[in-house]
XYZ file of C-alpha atoms in Angstrom:
212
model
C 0.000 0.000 0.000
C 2.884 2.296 1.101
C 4.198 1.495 -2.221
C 1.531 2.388 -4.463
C 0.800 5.817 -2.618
C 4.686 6.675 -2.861
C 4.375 6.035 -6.645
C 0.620 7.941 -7.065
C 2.588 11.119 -4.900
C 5.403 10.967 -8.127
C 3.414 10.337 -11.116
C 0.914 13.183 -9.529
C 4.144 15.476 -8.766
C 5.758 14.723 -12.176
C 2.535 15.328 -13.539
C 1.891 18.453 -11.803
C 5.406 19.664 -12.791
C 5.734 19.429 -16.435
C 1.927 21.100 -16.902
C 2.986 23.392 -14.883
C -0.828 25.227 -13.684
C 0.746 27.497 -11.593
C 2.615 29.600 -13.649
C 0.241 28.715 -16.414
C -2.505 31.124 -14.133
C -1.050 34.188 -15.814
C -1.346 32.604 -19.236
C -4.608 32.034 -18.951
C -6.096 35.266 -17.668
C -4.025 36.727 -20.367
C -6.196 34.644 -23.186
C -9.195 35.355 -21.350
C -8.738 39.331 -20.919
C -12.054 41.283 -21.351
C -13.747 38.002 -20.882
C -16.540 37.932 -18.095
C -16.616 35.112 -15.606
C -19.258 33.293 -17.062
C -16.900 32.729 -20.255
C -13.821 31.876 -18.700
C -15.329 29.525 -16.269
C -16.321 28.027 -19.910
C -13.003 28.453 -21.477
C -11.438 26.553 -18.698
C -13.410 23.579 -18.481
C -13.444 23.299 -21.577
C -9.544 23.175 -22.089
C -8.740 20.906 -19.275
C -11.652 18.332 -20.429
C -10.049 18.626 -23.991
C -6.385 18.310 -22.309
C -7.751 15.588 -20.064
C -9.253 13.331 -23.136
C -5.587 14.190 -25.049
C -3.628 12.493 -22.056
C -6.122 9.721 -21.492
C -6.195 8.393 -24.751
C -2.098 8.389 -25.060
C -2.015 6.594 -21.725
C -4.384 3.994 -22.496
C -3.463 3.525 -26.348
C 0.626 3.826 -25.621
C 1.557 0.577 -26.612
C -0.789 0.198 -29.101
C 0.457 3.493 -30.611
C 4.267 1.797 -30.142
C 3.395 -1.071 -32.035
C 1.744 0.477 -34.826
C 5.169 2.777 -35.721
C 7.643 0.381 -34.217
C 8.989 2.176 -31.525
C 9.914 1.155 -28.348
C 9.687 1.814 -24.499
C 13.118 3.027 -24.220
C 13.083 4.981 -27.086
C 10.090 7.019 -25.328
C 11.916 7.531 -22.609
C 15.529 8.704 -23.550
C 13.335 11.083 -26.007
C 10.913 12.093 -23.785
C 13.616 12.440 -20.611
C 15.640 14.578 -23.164
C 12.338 16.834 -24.167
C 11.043 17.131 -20.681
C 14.993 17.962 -19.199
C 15.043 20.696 -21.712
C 11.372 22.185 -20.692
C 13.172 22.107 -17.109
C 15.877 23.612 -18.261
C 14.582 26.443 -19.244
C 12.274 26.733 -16.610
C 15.334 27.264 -14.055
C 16.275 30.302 -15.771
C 12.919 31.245 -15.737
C 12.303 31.108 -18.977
C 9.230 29.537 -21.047
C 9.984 26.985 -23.893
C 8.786 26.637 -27.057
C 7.178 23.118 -26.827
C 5.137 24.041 -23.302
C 4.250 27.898 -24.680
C 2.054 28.889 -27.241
C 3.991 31.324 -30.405
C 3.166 34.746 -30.460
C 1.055 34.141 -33.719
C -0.827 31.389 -31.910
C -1.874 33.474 -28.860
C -2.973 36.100 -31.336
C -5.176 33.944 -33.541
C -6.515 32.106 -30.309
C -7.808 35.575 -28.677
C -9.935 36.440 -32.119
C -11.363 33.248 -31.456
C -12.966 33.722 -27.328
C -13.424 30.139 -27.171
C -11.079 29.031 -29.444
C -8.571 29.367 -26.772
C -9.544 26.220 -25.214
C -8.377 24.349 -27.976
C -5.292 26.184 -29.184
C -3.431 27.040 -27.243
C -4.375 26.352 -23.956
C -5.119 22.497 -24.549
C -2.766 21.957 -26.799
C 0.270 22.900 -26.179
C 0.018 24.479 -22.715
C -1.750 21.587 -20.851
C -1.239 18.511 -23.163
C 1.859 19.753 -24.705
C 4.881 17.151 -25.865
C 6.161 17.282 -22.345
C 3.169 16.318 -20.711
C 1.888 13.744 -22.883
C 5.464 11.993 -22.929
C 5.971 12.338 -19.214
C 1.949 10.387 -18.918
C 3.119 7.864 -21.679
C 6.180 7.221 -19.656
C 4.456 6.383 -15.785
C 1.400 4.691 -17.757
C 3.749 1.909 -19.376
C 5.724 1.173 -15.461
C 3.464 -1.334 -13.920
C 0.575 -2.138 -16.422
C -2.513 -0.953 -15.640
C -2.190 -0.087 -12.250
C 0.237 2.723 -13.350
C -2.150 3.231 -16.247
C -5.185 4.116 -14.266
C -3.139 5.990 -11.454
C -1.749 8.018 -14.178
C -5.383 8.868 -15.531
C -6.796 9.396 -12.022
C -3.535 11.723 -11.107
C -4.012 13.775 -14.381
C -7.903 14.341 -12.981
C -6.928 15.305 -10.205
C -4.234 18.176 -11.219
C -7.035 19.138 -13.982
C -9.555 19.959 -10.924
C -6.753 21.845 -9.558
C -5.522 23.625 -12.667
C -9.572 24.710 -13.162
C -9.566 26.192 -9.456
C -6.708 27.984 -10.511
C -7.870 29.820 -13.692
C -11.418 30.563 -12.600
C -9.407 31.812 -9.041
C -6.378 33.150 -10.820
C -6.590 36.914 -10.531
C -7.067 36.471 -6.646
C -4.257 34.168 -6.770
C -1.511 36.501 -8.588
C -2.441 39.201 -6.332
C -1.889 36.704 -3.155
C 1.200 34.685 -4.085
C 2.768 37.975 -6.143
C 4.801 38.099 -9.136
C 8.316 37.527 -7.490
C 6.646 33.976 -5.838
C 5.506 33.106 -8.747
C 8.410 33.190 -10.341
C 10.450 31.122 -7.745
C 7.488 28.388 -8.166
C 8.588 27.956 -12.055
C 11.965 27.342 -11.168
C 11.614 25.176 -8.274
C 9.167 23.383 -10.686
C 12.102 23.398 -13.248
C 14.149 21.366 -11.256
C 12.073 18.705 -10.662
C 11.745 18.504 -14.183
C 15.122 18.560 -14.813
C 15.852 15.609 -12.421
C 12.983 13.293 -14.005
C 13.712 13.673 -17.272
C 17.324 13.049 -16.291
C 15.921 10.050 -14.760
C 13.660 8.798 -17.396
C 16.463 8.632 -19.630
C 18.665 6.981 -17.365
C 15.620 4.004 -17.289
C 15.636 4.496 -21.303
C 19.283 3.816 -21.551
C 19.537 1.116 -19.208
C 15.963 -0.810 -21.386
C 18.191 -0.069 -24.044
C 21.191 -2.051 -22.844
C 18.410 -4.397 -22.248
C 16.646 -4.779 -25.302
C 20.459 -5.153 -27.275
C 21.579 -7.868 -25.162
């Protein structure tokens, strides 16, 4: 039991890490500006359901999505270590990266759209970005489905979270400030930094595996 807790606590921190909600708060209130309540209460559940649903379907269909293009556990995890490392990376010199922030031009299309922020790019790639999807993909394969459905029921967890957070997030800024908020990102950074050094540590050592 003491076990299976210990792993639910990582997947849900590792999780919780490479999304990111926290500094993803001022993100979102940015996409929503001039929005009432109402809409961005919509906006946000609407996102997280759509990032949920993303996740979900990678963590249950992983292997079947290996086997169709031939690629293998450790391959997934060296890449995706490498990938979510580098979003880490970043992140502890508080900066955003490319593969966990929407483009200029994408947050400009997405606010002509109200709405249409939920998809792009708030779903995809702010919530379910590369990172995230990789990181689920990685603790759904550990244990069969055990760490399957622990992954799913972790990411519904931090979505619940993430949609206190947006609908909450102006009171939140002003309570945690700009400077603390900042400090959260890198402290989330290098947590990220350390799994994906990690994952690709397990992707080498499968590799060593699968060769021999």
């Amino acid at each position: 039991m003491h076990h299976e807790l210990a792993y639910a606590v990582t997947v849900f921190m590792g999780l919780f890490a490479i999304m990111n909600p926290i500094a993803n708060v001022p993100i979102f209130l940015g996409l929503t500006d001039g929005d009432d309540a109402a809409t961005r209460r919509k906006v946000a559940a609407r996102s997280l359901a759509l990032a949920f649903v993303i996740v979900a379907v990678f963590a249950v269909a992983g292997k079947l999505i290996f086997d169709l293009f031939g690629m293998t556990m450790p391959a997934l995890r060296i890449t995706g270590g490498l990938l979510v490392f580098l979003i880490g990376f970043h992140m502890l010199q508080g900066n955003g990266s490319k593969v966990h922030q929407p483009s200029s031009d994408e947050a400009k299309g997405a606010r002509e759209a109200q709405l249409g922020v939920a998809v792009s790019p708030l779903a995809m790639p702010i919530l379910a970005g590369p990172g995230t999807i990789a990181t689920a993909m990685n603790f759904a394969a550990d244990d069969g489905v055990t760490s399957m459905l622990v992954t799913i029921v972790a990411f519904a967890v931090l979505c619940a979270i993430t949609y206190l957070l947006f609908v909450f997030g102006e009171r939140f800024v002003r309570l945690i400030g700009a400077s603390a908020l900042g400090v959260i990102t890198r402290m989330m950074g290098l947590i990220l930094a350390v799994i994906g050094t990690q994952m690709v540590i397990a992707g080498v050592h499968g590799a060593i595996r699968l060769a021999g």
